[in-house]
PDB file of C-alpha atoms in Angstrom:
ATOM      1  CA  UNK A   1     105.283 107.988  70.342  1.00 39.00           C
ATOM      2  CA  UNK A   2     103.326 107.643  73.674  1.00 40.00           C
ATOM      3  CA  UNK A   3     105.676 105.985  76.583  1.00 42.00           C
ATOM      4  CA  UNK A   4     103.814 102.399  77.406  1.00 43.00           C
ATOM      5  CA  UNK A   5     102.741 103.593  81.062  1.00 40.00           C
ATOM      6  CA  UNK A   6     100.777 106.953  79.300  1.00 40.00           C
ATOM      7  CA  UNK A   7      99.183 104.293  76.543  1.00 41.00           C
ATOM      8  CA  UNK A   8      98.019 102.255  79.701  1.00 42.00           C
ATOM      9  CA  UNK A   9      96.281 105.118  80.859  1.00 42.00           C
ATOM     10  CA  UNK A  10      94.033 105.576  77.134  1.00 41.00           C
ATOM     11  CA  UNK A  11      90.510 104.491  77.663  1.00 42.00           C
ATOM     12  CA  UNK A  12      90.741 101.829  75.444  1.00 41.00           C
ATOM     13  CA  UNK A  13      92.868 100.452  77.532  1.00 46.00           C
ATOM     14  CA  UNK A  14      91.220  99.207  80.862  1.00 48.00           C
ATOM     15  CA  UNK A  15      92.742  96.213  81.405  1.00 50.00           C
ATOM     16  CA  UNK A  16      96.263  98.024  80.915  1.00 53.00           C
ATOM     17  CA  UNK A  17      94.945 100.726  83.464  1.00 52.00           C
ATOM     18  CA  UNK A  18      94.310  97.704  85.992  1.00 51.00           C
ATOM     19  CA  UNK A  19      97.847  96.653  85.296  1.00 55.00           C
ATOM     20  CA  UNK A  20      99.652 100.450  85.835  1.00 56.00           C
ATOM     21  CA  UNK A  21      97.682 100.685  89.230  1.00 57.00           C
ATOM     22  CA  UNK A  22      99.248  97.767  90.300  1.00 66.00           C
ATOM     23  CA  UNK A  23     102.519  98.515  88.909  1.00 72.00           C
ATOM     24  CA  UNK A  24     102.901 102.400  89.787  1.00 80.00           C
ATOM     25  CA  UNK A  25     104.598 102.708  93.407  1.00 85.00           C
ATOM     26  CA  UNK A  26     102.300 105.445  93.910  1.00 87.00           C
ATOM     27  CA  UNK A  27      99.604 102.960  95.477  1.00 87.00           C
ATOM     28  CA  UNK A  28     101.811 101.700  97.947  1.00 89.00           C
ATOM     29  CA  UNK A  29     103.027 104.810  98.812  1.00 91.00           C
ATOM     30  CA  UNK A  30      99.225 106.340  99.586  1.00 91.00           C
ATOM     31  CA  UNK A  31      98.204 102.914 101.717  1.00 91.00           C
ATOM     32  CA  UNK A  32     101.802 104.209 103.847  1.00 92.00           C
ATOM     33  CA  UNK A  33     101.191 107.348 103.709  1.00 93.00           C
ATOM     34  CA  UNK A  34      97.487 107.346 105.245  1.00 93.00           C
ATOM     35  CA  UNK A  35      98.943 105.245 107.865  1.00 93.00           C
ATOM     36  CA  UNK A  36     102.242 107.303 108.876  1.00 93.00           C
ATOM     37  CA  UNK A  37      99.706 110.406 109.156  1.00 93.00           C
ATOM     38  CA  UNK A  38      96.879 108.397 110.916  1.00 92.00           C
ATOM     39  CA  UNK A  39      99.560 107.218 113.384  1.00 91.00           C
ATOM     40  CA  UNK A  40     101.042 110.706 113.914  1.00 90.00           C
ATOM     41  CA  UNK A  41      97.495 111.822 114.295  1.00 91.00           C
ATOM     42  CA  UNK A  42      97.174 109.358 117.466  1.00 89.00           C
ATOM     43  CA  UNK A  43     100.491 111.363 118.740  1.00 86.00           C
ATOM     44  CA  UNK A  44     102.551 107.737 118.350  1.00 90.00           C
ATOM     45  CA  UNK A  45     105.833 109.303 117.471  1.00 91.00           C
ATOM     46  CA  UNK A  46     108.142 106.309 117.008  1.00 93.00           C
ATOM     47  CA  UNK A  47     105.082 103.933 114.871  1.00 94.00           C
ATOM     48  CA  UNK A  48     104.416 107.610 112.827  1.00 96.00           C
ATOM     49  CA  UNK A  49     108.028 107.648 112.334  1.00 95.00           C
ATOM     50  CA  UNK A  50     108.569 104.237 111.658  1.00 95.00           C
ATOM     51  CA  UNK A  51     106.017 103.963 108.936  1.00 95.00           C
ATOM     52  CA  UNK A  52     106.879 107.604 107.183  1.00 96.00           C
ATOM     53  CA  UNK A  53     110.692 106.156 106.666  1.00 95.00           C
ATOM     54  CA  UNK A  54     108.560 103.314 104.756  1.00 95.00           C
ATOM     55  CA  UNK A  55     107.083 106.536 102.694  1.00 96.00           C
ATOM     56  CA  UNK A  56     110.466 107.582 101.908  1.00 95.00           C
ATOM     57  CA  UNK A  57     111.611 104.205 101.079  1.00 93.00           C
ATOM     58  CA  UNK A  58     108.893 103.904  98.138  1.00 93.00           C
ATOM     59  CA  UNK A  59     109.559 107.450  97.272  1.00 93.00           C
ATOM     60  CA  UNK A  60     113.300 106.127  96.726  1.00 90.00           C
ATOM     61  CA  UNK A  61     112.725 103.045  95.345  1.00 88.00           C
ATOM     62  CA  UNK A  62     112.555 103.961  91.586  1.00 81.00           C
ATOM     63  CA  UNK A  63     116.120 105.207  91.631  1.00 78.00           C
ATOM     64  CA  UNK A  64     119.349 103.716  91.983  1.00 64.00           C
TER      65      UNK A  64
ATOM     66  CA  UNK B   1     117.755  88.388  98.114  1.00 82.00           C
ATOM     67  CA  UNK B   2     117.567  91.660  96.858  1.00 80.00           C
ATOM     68  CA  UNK B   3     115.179  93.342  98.735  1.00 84.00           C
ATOM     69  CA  UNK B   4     116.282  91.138 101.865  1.00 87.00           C
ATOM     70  CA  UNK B   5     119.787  93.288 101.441  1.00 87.00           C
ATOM     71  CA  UNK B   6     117.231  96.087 101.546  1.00 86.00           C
ATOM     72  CA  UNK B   7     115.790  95.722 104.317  1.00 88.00           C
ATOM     73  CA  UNK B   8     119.269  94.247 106.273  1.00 87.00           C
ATOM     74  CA  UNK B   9     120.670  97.448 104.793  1.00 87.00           C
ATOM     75  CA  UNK B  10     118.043  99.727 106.002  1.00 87.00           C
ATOM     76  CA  UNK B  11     118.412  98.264 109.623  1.00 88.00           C
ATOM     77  CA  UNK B  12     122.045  98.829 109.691  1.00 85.00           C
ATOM     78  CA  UNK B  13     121.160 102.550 108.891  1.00 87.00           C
ATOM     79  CA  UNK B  14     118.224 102.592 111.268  1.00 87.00           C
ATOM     80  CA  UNK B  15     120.273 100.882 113.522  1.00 88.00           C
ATOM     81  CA  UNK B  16     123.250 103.347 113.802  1.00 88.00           C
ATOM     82  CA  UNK B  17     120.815 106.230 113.442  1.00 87.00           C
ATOM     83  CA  UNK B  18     118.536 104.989 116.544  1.00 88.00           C
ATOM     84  CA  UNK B  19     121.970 104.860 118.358  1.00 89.00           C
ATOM     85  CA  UNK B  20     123.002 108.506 117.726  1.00 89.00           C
ATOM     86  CA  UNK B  21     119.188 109.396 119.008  1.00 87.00           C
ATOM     87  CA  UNK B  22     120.182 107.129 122.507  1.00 86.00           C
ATOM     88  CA  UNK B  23     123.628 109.279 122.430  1.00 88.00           C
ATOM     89  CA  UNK B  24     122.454 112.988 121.598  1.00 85.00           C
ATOM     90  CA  UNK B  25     121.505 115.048 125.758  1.00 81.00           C
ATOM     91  CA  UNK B  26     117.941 115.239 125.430  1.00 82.00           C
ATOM     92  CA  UNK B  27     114.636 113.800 125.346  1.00 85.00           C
ATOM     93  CA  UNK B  28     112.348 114.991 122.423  1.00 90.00           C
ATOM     94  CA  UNK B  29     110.873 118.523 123.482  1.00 92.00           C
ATOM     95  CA  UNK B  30     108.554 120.811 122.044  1.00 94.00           C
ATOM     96  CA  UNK B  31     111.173 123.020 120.600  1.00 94.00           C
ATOM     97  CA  UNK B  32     113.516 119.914 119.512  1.00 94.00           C
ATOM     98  CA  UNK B  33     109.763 118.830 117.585  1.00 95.00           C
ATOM     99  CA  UNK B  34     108.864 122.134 116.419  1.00 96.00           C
ATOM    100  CA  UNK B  35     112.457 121.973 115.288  1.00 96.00           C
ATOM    101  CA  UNK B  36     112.002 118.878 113.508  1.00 96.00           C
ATOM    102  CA  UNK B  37     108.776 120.013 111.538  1.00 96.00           C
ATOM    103  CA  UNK B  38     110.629 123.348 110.234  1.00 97.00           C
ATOM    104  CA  UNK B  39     113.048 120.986 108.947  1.00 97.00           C
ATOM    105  CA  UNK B  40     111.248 118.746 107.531  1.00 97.00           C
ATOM    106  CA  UNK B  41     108.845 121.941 105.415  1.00 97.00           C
ATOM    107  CA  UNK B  42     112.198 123.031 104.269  1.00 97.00           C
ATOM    108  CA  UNK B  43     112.857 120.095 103.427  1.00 97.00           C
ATOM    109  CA  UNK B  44     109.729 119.346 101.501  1.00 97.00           C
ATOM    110  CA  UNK B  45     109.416 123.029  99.791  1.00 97.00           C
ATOM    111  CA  UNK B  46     113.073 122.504  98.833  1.00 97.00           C
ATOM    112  CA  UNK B  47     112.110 118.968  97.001  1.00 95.00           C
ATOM    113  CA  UNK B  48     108.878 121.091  95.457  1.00 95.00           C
ATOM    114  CA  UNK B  49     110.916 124.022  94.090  1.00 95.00           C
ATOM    115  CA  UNK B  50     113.963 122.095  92.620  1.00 94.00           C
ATOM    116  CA  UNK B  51     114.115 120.103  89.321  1.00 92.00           C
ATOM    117  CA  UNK B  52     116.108 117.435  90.942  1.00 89.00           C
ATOM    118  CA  UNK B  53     117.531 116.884  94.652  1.00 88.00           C
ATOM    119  CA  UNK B  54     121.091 117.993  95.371  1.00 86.00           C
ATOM    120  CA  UNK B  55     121.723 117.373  99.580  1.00 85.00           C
ATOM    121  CA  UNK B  56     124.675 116.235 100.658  1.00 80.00           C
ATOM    122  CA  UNK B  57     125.076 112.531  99.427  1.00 80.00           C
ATOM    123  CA  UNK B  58     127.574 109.801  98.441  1.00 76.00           C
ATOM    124  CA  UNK B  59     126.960 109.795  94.768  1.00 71.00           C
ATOM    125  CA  UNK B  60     127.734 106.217  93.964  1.00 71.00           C
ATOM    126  CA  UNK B  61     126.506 103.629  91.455  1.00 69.00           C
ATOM    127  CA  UNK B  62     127.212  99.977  92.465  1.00 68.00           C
ATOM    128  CA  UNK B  63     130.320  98.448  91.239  1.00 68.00           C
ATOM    129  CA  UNK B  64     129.365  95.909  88.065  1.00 65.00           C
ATOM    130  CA  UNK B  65     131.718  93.523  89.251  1.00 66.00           C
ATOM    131  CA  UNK B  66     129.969  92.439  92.543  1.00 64.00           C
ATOM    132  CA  UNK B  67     127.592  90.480  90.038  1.00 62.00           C
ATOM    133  CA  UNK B  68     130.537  88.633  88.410  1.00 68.00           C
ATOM    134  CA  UNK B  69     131.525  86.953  91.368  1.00 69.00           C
ATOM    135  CA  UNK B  70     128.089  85.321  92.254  1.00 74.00           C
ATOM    136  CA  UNK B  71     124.813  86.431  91.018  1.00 77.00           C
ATOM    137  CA  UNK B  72     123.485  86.325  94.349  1.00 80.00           C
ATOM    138  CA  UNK B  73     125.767  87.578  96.704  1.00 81.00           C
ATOM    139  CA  UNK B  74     126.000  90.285  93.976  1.00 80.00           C
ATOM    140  CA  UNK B  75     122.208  91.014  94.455  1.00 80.00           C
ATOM    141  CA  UNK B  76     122.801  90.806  98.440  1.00 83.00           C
ATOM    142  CA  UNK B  77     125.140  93.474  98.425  1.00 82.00           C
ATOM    143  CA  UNK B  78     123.491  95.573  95.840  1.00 79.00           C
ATOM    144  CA  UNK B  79     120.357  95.820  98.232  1.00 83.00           C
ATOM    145  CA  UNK B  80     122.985  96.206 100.958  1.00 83.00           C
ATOM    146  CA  UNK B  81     124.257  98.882  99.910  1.00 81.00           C
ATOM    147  CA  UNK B  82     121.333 100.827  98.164  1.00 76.00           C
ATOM    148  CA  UNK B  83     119.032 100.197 101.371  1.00 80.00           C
ATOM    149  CA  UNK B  84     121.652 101.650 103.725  1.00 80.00           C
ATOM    150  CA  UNK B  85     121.967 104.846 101.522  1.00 76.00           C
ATOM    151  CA  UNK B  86     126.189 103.853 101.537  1.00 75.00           C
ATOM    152  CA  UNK B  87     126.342 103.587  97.502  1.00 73.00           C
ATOM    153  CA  UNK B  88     123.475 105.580  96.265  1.00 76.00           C
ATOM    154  CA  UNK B  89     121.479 108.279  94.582  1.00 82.00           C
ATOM    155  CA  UNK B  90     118.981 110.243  96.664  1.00 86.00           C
ATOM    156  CA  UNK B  91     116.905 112.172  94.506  1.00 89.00           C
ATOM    157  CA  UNK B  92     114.049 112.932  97.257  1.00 93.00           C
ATOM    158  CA  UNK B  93     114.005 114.885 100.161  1.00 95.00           C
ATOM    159  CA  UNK B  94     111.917 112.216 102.323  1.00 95.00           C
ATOM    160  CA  UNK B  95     115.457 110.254 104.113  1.00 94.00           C
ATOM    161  CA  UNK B  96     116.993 113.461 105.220  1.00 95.00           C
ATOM    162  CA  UNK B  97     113.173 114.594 106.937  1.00 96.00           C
ATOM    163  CA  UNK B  98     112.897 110.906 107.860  1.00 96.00           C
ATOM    164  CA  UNK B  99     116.752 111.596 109.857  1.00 94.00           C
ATOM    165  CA  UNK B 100     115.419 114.666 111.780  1.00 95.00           C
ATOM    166  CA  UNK B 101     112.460 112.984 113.100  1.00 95.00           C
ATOM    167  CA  UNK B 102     114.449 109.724 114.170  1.00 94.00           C
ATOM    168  CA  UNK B 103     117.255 112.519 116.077  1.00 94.00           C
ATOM    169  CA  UNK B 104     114.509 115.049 117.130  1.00 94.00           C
ATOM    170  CA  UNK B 105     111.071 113.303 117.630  1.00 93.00           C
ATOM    171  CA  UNK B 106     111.947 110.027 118.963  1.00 92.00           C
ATOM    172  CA  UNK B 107     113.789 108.069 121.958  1.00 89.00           C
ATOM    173  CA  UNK B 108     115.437 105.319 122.759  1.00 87.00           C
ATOM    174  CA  UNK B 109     117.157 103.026 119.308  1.00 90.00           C
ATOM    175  CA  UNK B 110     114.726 101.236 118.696  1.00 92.00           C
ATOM    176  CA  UNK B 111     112.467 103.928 116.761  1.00 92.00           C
ATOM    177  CA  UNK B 112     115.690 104.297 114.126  1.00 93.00           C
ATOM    178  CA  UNK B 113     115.722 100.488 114.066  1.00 93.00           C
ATOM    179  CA  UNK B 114     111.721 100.092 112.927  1.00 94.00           C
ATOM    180  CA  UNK B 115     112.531 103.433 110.380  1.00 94.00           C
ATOM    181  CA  UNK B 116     115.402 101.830 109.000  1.00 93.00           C
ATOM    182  CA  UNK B 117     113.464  98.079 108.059  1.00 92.00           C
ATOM    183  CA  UNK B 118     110.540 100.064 107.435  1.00 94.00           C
ATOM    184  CA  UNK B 119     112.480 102.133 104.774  1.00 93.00           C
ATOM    185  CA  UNK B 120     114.762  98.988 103.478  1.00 92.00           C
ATOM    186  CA  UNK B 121     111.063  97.413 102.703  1.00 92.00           C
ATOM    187  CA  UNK B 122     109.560 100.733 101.259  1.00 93.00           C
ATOM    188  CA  UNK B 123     112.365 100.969  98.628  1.00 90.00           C
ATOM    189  CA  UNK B 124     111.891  97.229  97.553  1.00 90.00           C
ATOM    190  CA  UNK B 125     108.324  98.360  96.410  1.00 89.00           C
ATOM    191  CA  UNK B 126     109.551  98.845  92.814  1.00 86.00           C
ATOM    192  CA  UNK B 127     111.688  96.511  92.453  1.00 84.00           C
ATOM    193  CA  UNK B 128     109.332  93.968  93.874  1.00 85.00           C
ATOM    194  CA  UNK B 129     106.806  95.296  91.378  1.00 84.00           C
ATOM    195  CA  UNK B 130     109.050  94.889  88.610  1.00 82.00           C
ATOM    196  CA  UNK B 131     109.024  91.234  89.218  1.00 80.00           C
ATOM    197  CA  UNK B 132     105.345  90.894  88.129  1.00 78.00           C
ATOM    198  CA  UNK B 133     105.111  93.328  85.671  1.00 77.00           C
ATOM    199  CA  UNK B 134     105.783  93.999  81.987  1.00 79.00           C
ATOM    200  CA  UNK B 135     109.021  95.110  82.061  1.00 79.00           C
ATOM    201  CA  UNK B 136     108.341  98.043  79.143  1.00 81.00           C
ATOM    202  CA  UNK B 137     105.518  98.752  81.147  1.00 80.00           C
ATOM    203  CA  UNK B 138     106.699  99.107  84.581  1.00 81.00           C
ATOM    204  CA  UNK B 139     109.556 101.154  83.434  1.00 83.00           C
ATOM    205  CA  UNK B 140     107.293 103.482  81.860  1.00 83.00           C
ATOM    206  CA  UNK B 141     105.261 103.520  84.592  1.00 81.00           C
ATOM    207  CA  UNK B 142     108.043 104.545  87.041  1.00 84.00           C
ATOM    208  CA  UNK B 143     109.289 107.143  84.676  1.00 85.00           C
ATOM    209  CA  UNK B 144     105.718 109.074  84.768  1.00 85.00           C
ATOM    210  CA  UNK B 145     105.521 108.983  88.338  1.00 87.00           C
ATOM    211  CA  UNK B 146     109.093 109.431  89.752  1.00 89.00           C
ATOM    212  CA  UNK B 147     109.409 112.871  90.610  1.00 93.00           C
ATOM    213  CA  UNK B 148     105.770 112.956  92.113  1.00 92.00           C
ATOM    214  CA  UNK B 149     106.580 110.471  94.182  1.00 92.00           C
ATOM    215  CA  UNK B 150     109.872 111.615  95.460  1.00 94.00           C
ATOM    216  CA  UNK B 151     107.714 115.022  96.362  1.00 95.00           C
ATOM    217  CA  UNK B 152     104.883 113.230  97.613  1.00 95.00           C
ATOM    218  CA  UNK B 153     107.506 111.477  99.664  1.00 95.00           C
ATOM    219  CA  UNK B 154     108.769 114.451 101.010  1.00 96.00           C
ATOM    220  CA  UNK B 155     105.593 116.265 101.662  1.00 96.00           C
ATOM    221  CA  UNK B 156     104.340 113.194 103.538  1.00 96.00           C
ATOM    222  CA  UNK B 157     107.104 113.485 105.860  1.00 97.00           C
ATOM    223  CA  UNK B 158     106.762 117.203 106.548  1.00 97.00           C
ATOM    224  CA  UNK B 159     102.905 116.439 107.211  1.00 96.00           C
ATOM    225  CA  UNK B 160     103.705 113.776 109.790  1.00 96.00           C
ATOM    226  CA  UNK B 161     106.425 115.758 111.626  1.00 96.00           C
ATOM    227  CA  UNK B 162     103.665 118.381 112.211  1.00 96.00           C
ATOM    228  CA  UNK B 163     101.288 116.264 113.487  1.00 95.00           C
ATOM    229  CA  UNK B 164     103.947 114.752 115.705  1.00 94.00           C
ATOM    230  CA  UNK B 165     104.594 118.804 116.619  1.00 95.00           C
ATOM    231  CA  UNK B 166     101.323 119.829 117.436  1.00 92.00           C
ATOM    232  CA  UNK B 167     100.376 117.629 120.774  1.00 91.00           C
ATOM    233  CA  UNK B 168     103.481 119.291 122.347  1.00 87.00           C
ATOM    234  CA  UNK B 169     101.766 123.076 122.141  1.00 84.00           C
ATOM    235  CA  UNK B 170      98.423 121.815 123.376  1.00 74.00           C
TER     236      UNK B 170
END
């Protein structure tokens, strides 16, 4: 039997597929992660930093 | 109240972490940020290579009884602890790249500080999620995607402490 976040990914399933986008960390963690490189980019050391611990927050925050 | 105990918790760490970076003899360099971006590769090819993350941790699951006493303060200190990394499970390379930026690419505390909140926030995602979502769902959702994004983490990290590098050699 399929897990329910790989069913929400079937193509009958677009409303489900809505749903996992806005339930898979993984969006949150791109929007950060363009940021933390965009600001490391612009050689701002301390905002590149700041926002990169966010990254490593999400990449965390699924585990206890 | 959870993911304010994040967030507190993540300052506390950010906090004391910013304070070691006022402490340590130096100013970041070029070879204390080239030093920094090795680290954080290595740190992000070991999180690519291994199955799961083994770095030097306090391998701790929160105590059931802090929820007895009062559902909320229980929550509170759950986040508390979890967002300052005290009683915890780190199964991604990311913090410990996150560390050697805060002690090798920044100055002054308040750079730790920002990290810190910035990383107490970050780790709320999910749970924040969770609060919106189909619980079946969201579970299986995380599931899917944990590794990747304990990687991604990682690699993220190692990118931005080479582009924080790279200025310094021009």
């Amino acid at each position: 039997m399929a897990r329910p976040g790989l069913e929400a990914a079937s193509p009958a399933g677009s409303r489900a597929g809505v749903v996992r986008g806005l339930t898979s960390p993984l969006l949150p963690l791109g929007l950060l992660a363009l940021g933390a490189v965009a600001l490391a980019a612009a050689a701002s050391s301390a905002g590149a930093v700041a926002v990169a611990a966010g990254v490593a927050g999400v990449a965390l925050s699924g585990s206890t | 109240v959870f993911a304010a105990g994040l967030v507190l918790g993540g300052a506390v760490t950010g906090g004391l972490l910013g304070l070691a970076a006022v402490l340590l003899p130096f100013s970041p360099t070029p070879a204390s940020l080239a030093l920094a971006a090795l680290g954080a590769i290595a740190l992000a090819a070991y999180d690519l290579r291994v199955r799961a993350v083994a770095l030097p941790q306090r391998r701790s699951l929160i105590l059931q009884e802090v929820f007895l006493r009062s559902h909320a303060a229980g929550f509170l200190q759950f986040g508390l602890e979890f967002g300052s990394g005290v009683r915890t499970y780190v199964t991604s390379a990311a913090p410990y790249g996150v560390v050697a930026l805060v002690l090798l690419a920044t100055d002054g505390a308040l750079p730790g500080l920002l990290a810190g909140l910035s990383f107490g926030l970050g780790r709320a995602v999910a749970p924040l999620q969770a609060l919106g979502a189909d619980e079946a769902r969201w579970s299986g959702d995380l599931t899917a995607v944990s590794r990747l994004l304990e990687r991604s983490g990682s690699a993220v990290v190692a990118v931005v402490a080479v582009l924080l590098f790279l200025p310094s050699i021009r």
